[in-house]
Every structure is written in structure tokens, then in C-alpha cells.
Tab-separated table of C-alpha atoms in Angstrom:
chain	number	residue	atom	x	y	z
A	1	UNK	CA	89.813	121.204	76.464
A	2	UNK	CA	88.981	117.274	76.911
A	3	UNK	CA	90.977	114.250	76.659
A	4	UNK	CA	89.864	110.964	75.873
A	5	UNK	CA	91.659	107.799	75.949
A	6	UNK	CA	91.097	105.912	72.740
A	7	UNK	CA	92.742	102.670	73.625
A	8	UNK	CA	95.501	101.901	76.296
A	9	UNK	CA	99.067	99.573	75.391
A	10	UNK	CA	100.759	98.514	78.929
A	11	UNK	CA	103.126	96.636	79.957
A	12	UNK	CA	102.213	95.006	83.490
A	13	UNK	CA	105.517	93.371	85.549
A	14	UNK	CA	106.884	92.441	88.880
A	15	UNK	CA	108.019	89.878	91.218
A	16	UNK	CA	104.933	87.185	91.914
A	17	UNK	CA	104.972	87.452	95.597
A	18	UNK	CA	102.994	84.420	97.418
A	19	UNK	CA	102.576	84.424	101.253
A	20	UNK	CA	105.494	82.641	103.317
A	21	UNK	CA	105.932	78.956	102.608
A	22	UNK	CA	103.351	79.422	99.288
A	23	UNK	CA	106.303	80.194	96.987
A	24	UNK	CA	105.671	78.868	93.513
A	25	UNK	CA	108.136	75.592	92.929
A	26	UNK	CA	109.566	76.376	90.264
A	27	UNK	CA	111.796	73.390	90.069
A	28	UNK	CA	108.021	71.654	89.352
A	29	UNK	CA	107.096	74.114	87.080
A	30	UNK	CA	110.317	73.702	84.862
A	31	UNK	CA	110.242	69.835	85.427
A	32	UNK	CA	106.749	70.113	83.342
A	33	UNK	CA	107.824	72.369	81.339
A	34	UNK	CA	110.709	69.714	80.550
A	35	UNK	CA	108.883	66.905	79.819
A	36	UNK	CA	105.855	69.015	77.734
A	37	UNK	CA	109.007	69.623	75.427
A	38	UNK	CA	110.277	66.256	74.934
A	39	UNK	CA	107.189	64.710	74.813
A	40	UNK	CA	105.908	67.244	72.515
A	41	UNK	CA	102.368	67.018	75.055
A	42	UNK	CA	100.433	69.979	76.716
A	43	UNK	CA	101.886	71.652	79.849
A	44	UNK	CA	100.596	69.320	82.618
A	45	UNK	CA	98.115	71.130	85.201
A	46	UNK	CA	99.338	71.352	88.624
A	47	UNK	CA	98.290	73.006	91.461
A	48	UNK	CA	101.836	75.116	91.170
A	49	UNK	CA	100.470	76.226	88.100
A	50	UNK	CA	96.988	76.734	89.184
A	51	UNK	CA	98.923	78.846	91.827
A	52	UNK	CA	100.673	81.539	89.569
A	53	UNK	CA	97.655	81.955	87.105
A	54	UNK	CA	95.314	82.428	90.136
A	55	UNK	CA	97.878	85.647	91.617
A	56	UNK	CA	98.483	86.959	88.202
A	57	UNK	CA	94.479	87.117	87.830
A	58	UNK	CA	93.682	88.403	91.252
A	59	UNK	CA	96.245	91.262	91.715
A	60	UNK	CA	95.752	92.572	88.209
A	61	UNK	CA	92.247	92.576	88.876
A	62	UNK	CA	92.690	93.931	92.344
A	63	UNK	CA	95.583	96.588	91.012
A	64	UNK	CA	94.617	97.645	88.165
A	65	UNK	CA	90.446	96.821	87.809
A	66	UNK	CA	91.363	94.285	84.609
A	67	UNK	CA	89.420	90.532	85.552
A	68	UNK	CA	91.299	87.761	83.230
A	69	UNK	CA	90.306	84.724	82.010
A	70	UNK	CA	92.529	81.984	80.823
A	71	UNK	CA	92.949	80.986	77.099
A	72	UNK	CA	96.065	78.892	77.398
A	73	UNK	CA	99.388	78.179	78.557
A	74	UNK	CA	102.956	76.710	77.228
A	75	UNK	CA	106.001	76.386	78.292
A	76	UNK	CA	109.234	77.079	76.728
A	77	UNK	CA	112.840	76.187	76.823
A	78	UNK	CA	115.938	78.398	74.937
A	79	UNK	CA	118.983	77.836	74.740
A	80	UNK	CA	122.267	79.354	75.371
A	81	UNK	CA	122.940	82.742	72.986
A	82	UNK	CA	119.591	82.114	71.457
A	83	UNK	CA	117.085	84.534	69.944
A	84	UNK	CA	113.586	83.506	69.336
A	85	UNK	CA	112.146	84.330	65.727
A	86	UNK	CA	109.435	87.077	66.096
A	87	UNK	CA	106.700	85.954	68.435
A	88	UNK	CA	102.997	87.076	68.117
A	89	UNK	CA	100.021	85.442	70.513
A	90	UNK	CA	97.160	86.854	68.332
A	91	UNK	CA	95.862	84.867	64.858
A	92	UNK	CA	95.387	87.951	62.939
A	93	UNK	CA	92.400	86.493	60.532
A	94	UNK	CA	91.286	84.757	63.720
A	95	UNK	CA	91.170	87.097	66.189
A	96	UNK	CA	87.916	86.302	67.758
A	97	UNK	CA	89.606	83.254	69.603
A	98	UNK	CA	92.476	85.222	69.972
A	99	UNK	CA	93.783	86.311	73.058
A	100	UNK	CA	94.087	89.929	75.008
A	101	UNK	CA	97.260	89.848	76.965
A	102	UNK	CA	100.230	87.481	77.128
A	103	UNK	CA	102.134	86.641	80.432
A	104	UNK	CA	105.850	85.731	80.641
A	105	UNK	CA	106.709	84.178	83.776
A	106	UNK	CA	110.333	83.776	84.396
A	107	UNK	CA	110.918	79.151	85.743
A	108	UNK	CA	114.556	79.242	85.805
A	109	UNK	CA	116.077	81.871	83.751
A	110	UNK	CA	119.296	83.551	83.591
A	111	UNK	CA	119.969	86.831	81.847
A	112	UNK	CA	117.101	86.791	80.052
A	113	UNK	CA	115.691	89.873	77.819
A	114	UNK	CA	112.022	90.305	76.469
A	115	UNK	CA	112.271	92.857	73.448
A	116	UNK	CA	108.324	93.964	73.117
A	117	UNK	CA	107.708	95.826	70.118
A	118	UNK	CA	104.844	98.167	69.508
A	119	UNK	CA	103.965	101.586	67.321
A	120	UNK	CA	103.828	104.836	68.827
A	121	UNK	CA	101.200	106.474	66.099
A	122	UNK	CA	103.303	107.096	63.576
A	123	UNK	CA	106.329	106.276	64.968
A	124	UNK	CA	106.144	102.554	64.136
A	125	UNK	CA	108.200	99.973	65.031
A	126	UNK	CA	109.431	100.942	68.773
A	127	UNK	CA	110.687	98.615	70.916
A	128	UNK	CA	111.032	98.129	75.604
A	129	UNK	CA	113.059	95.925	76.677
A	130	UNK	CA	112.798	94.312	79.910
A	131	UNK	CA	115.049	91.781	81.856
A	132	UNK	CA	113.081	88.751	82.655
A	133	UNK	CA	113.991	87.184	86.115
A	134	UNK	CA	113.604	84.251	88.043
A	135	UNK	CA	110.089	84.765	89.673
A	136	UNK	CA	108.881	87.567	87.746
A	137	UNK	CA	106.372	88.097	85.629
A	138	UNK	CA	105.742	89.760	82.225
A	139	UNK	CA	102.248	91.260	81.003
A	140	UNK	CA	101.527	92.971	77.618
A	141	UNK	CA	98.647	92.593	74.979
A	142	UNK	CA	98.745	89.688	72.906
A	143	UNK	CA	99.208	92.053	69.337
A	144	UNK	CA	102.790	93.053	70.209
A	145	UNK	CA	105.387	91.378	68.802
A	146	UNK	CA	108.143	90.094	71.227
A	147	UNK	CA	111.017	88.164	70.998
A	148	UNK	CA	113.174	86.810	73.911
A	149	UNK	CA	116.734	86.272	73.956
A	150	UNK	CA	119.240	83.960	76.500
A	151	UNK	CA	121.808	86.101	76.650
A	152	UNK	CA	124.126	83.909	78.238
A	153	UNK	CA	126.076	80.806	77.130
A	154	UNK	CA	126.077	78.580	80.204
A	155	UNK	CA	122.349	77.480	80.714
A	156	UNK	CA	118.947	77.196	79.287
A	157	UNK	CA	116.268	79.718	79.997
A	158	UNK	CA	112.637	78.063	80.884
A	159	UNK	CA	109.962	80.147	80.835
A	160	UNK	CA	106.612	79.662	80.838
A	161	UNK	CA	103.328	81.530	78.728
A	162	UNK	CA	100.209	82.034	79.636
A	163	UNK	CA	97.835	83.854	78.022
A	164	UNK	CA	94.249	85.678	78.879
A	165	UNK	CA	91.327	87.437	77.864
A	166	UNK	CA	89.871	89.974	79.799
A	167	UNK	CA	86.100	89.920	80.270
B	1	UNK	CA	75.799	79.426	102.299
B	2	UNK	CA	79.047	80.887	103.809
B	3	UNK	CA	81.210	84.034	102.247
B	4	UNK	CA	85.195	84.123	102.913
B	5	UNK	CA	87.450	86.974	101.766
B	6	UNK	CA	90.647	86.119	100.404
B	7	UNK	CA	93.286	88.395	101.531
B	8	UNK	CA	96.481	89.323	100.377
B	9	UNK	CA	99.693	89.934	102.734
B	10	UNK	CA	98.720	93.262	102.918
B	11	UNK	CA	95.144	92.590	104.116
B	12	UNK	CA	93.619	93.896	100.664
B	13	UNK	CA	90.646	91.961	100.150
B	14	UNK	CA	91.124	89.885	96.517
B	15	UNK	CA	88.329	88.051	95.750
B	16	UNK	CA	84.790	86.590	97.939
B	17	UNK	CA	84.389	83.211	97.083
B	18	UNK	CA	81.443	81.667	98.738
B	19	UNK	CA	81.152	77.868	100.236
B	20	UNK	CA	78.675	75.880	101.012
B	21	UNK	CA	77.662	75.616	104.733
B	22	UNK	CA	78.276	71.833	105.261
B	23	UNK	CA	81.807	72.544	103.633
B	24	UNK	CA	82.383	74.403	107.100
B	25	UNK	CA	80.820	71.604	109.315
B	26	UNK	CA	83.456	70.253	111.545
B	27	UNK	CA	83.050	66.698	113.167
B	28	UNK	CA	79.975	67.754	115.624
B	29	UNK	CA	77.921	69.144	112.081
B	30	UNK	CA	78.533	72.712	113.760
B	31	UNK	CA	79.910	75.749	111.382
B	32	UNK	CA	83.299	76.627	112.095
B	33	UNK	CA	85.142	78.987	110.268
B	34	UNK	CA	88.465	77.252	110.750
B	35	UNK	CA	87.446	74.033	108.608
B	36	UNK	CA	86.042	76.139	106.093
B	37	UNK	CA	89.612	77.866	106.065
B	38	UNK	CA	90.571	74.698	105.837
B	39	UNK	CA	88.796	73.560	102.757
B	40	UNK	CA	89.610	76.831	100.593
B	41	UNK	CA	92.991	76.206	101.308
B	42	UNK	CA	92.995	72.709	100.278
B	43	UNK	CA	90.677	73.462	97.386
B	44	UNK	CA	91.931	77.118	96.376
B	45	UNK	CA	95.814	77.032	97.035
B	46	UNK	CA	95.894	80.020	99.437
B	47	UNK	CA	96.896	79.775	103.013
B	48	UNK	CA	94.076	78.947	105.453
B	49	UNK	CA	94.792	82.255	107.687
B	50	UNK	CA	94.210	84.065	104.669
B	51	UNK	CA	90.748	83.420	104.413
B	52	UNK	CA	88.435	85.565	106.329
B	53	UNK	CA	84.775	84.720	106.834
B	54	UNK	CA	82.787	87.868	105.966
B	55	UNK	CA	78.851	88.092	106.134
B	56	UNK	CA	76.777	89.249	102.933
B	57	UNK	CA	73.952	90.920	105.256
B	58	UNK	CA	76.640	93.066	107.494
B	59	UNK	CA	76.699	97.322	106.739
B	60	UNK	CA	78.041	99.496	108.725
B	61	UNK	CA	78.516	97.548	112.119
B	62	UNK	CA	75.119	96.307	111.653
B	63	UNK	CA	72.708	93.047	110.158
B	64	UNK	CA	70.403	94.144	107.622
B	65	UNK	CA	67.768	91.569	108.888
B	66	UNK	CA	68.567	92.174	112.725
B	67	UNK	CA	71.054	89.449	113.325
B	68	UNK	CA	74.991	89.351	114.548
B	69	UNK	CA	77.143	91.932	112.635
B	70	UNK	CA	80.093	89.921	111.602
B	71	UNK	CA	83.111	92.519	110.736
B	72	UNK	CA	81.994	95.446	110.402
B	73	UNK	CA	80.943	95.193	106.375
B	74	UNK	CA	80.834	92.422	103.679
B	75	UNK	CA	84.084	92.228	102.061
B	76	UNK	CA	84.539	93.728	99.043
B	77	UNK	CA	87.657	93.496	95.969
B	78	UNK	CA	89.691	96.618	97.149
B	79	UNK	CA	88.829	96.871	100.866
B	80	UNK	CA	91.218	95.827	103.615
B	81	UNK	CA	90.937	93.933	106.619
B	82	UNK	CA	91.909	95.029	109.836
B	83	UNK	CA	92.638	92.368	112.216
B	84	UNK	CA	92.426	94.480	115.166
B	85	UNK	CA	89.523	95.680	114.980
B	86	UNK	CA	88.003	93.113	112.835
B	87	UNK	CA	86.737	94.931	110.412
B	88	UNK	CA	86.383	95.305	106.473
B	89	UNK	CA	87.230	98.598	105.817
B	90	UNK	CA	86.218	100.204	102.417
B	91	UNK	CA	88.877	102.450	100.943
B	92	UNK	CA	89.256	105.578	102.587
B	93	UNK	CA	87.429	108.849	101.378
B	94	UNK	CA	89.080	111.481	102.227
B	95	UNK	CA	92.671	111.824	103.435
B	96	UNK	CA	91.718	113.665	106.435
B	97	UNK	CA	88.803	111.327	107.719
B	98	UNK	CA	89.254	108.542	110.840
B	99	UNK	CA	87.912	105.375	111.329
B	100	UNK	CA	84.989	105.369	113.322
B	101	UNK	CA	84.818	101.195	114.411
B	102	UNK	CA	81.035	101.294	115.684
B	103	UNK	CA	79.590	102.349	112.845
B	104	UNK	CA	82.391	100.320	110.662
B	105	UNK	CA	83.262	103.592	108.418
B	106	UNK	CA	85.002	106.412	107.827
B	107	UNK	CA	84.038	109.582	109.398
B	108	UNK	CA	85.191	113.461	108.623
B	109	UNK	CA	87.385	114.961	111.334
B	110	UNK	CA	84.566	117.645	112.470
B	111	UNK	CA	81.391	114.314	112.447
B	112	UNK	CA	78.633	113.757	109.782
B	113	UNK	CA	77.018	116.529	107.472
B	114	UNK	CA	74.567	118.928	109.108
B	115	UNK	CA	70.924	117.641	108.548
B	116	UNK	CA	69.041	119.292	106.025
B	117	UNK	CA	66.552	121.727	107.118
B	118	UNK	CA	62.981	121.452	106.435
B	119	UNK	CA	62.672	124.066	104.129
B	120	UNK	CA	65.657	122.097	101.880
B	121	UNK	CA	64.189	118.610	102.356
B	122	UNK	CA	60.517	120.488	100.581
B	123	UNK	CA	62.500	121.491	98.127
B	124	UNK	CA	64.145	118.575	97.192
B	125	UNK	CA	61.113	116.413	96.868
B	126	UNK	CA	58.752	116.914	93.720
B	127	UNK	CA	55.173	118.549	94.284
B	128	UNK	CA	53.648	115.607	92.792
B	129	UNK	CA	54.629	112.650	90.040
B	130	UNK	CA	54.264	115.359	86.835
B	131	UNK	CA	56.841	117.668	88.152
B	132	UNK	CA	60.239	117.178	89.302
B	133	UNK	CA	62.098	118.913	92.301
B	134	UNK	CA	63.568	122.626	92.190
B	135	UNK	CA	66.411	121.422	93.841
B	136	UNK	CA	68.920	118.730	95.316
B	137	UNK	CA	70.508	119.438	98.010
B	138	UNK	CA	72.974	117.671	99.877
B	139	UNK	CA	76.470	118.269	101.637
B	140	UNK	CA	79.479	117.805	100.002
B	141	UNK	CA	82.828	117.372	102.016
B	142	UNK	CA	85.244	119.838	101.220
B	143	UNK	CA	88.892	118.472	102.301
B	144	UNK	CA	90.776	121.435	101.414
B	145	UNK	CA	89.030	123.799	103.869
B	146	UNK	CA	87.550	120.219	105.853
B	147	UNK	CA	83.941	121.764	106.037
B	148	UNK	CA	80.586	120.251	104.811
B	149	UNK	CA	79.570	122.651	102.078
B	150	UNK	CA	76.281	123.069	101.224
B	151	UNK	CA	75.543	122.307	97.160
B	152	UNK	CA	72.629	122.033	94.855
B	153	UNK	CA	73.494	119.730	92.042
B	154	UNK	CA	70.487	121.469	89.857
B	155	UNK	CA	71.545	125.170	90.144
């Protein structure tokens, strides 16, 4: 008796560990994340950022054989006790330019939970949820439905998206 | 043109970028690996002592066109460095095997497969161009009993 593996849904996740000294600034990262929000402008490139895409595409690549490309990145900020509406990366009659996988990277968060939804065959509907800390990252593909929640009722939650397609 | 490995904390090799020699010129216009550290640090946002210079012509300990061996093997995704020895190592065959640093790989405990005999080596090559070979024969580790078995992939 054979097996084959039609198609593959996994979640990818851990702490973004950078050599001593090459720690991502976050305080950076949540400052552009900050003023992308009020200004209503793109996430401003920096060499922080530059910094946490390059790791995320080299150790996935190096851990788990999948090389990543880019497609875009944004930067979020929720408030205290708030729940995001249903989230979903892909354009569904678009999904050409559409992306693969979806990364959650936690700037400055505090009790933060990712809800990922996906279907199980037949058993539709499911749902993981992970905590989403300071400094760790979050990796799915982009046709799950998430929503993330600031569970807390003291501070705001940045966090910041990127998103890829695997080549 | 120059090829450095960038390596993680653990010494896994992550990606070979390559660089252009005069990037690596320091002020005398002579190659030093330390300036093109230098530069893919500046340039790449790793930490200079994390880029290793590796050489595309170096296999097994030796240069494919006679010159200097540089580190045992050209860096590969997936292989490690060892600083002591200064090698690239690939990833390890079997769990049994040791390192063997002159030739720059990894060797079974009891040495290298028995050579083929003659009469194997006839019968692995084709008779002529029309026909193909009665057999292939070639040693096979075997890490459960760690002996070189004899197999013919065409019986």
C-alpha cells in the first residue's frame, strides 16, 4: 500500500533568533509601523525590516527546503479587547497575483492570539490557535482565514505582515 | 569573482552569495577576505564573522583545476562549517560514519567500499553502443550490520 501527499497545510512558528547584537529593533519597526498608520502611506523599508524578511526566507528555506519570495508587507496596529473581522491574504478571483503564505511577526504585542482557520476534508471549519509573542513569528498559507485578537485592555498590539510566494 | 557562505549561529550554511573580486580589495588592491566580510555585512545585514569565503572549484580537500583547496568543499545550503578544521562539511550519511578531514568527507567506520573486481567492472559496461550492460554493480553501505554489501541494481 502507497501514500501520496496531495497537498500539504502548515503552520510554520518560532522565535526569530538573530546573532548577538543583530536583534531586530523592534521599537523601529513599530515606530514605522506607527506612522504607515497615521499617514495612511506604505510601511517604510528599513534595513530592520530587510533584516526579518531576509531570516524568515533563509531558515525556511534552509529548514524546511521552501525558497520565498516577497509579495508585500503591512503593518498593523489593534487595540485593546479588539478582534479583527475575518482576515484572508488571497484575492480569490485573482489568485494569480495572490500570495502563498502569510507571516505574522509579533513588534510589540501583548497577549496576543492568532485564530487560523482551515478544513480538515470534510470536517470544515477547524480552527489552531496560537499565542503571538513579542519576537515571534507566524507562517501559514495565504487561503486560511485568520483573525487576531488583543486580548488585553491596557495596550495596543503592533504587528507586522508580510507575505510570500514560494518559487 | 569571490563566493562567501553565510552561516547561521549554528554553523549551517544558509545561502552562497557571490561578490565581485574588487569588492574584496583592501587599500593595497590585494583580496582579503576580511573586507569582503566587511562589505556583505554592510550590504547584506549579517554579521561580518558570519561570512565565510568558500571556493566554487574545491571537492573533497582538493582544486578541480590544480590550485589551493580552500575548506575542504564549496559551501552548500544545508552543510555546516567547522571552524576547527575549516571545513564545509556536507550532511552526514550515515550515523555511524567519521569525518575523515584530508579527503574533506565522511568515511564508514571499516574505510571505502571494496573495489570491484574485473569480472564485475566487464559486466557492468555494455558490449557495444546497441546493447546495454547485464549488470550494475556497486556497494551499498549497510549501517545496520556496518558492512559494504554487494548489490546489482538490474537483478
Amino acid at each position: 500500500m502507497q501514500k501520496k501527499v496531495l497537498t500539504e497545510q502548515s503552520i510554520y512558528y518560532g522565535n526569530v533568533s538573530m546573532p548577538k547584537h543583530w536583534d531586530i529593533d523592534r521599537t523601529e519597526l513599530s515606530h514605522y509601523i506607527l506612522q504607515s498608520n497615521l499617514t495612511d502611506t506604505k510601511l517604510k523599508f528599513s534595513k530592520t525590516f530587510d533584516k526579518l524578511t531576509t531570516y524568515i526566507r533563509d531558515f525556511i528555506n534552509l529548514k524546511h527546503n521552501i525558497n520565498l519570495i516577497n509579495k508585500s508587507t503591512w503593518g498593523n496596529i489593534y487595540k485593546p479587547n479588539e478582534t479583527t473581522i475575518p482576515l484572508l491574504n488571497i484575492d480569490p478571483v485573482d489568485l494569480r497575483n495572490s500570495p502563498d503564505f502569510t507571516m505574522l511577526y509579533g513588534v510589540e504585542v501583548k497577549e496576543c492570539n492568532v485564530r487560523i482557520h482551515f478544513d480538515d476534508n470534510r470536517r470544515k471549519g477547524r480552527s489552531w490557535d496560537i499565542k503571538l509573542e513579542n519576537n515571534m513569528f507566524i507562517m501559514f498559507p495565504s487561503t486560511n482565514i485568520y483573525y487576531i485578537t488583543n486580548n488585553q485592555k491596557d495596550s495596543l498590539n503592533f504587528v507586522q505582515t508580510i507575505t510570500y510566494e514560494y518559487i | 569573482m569571490a563566493h562567501f557562505a553565510k552561516i547561521s549561529e549554528n554553523n549551517e550554511v544558509l545561502v552562497v552569495l557571490t561578490l565581485n573580486n574588487v569588492d574584496m580589495h583592501n587599500a593595497d588592491g590585494v583580496e582579503d577576505e576580511t573586507v569582503g566580510q566587511q562589505y556583505l555585512e554592510t550590504h547584506n545585514n549579517w554579521p561580518a564573522q558570519m561570512w565565510i569565503q568558500t571556493s566554487y572549484n574545491t571537492f573533497r580537500g582538493t582544486h578541480n583545476n590544480g590550485g589551493t583547496a580552500l575548506r575542504g568543499n564549496y559551501a552548500g545550503i544545508g552543510m555546516t562549517w567547522d571552524e576547527d578544521d575549516q571545513i564545509f562539511w556536507p550532511k552526514k550519511p550515515y550515523a555511524s560514519w567519521v569525518k575523515h578531514n584530508a579527503s574533506a568527507s565522511w568515511k564508514s567506520p571499516i574505510g571505502d567500499a571494496p573495489e570491484l573486481t574485473e569480472e564485475q567492472i566487464t559486466q557492468n559496461t555494455p558490449a557495444d553502443e546497441n546493447t546495454l550492460s547485464t549488470h550494475r554493480w556497486h556497494y551499498v553501505w549497510n549501517e545496520e550490520n556496518q558492512t559494504w554489501d554487494l548489490t546489482n541494481d538490474l537483478a
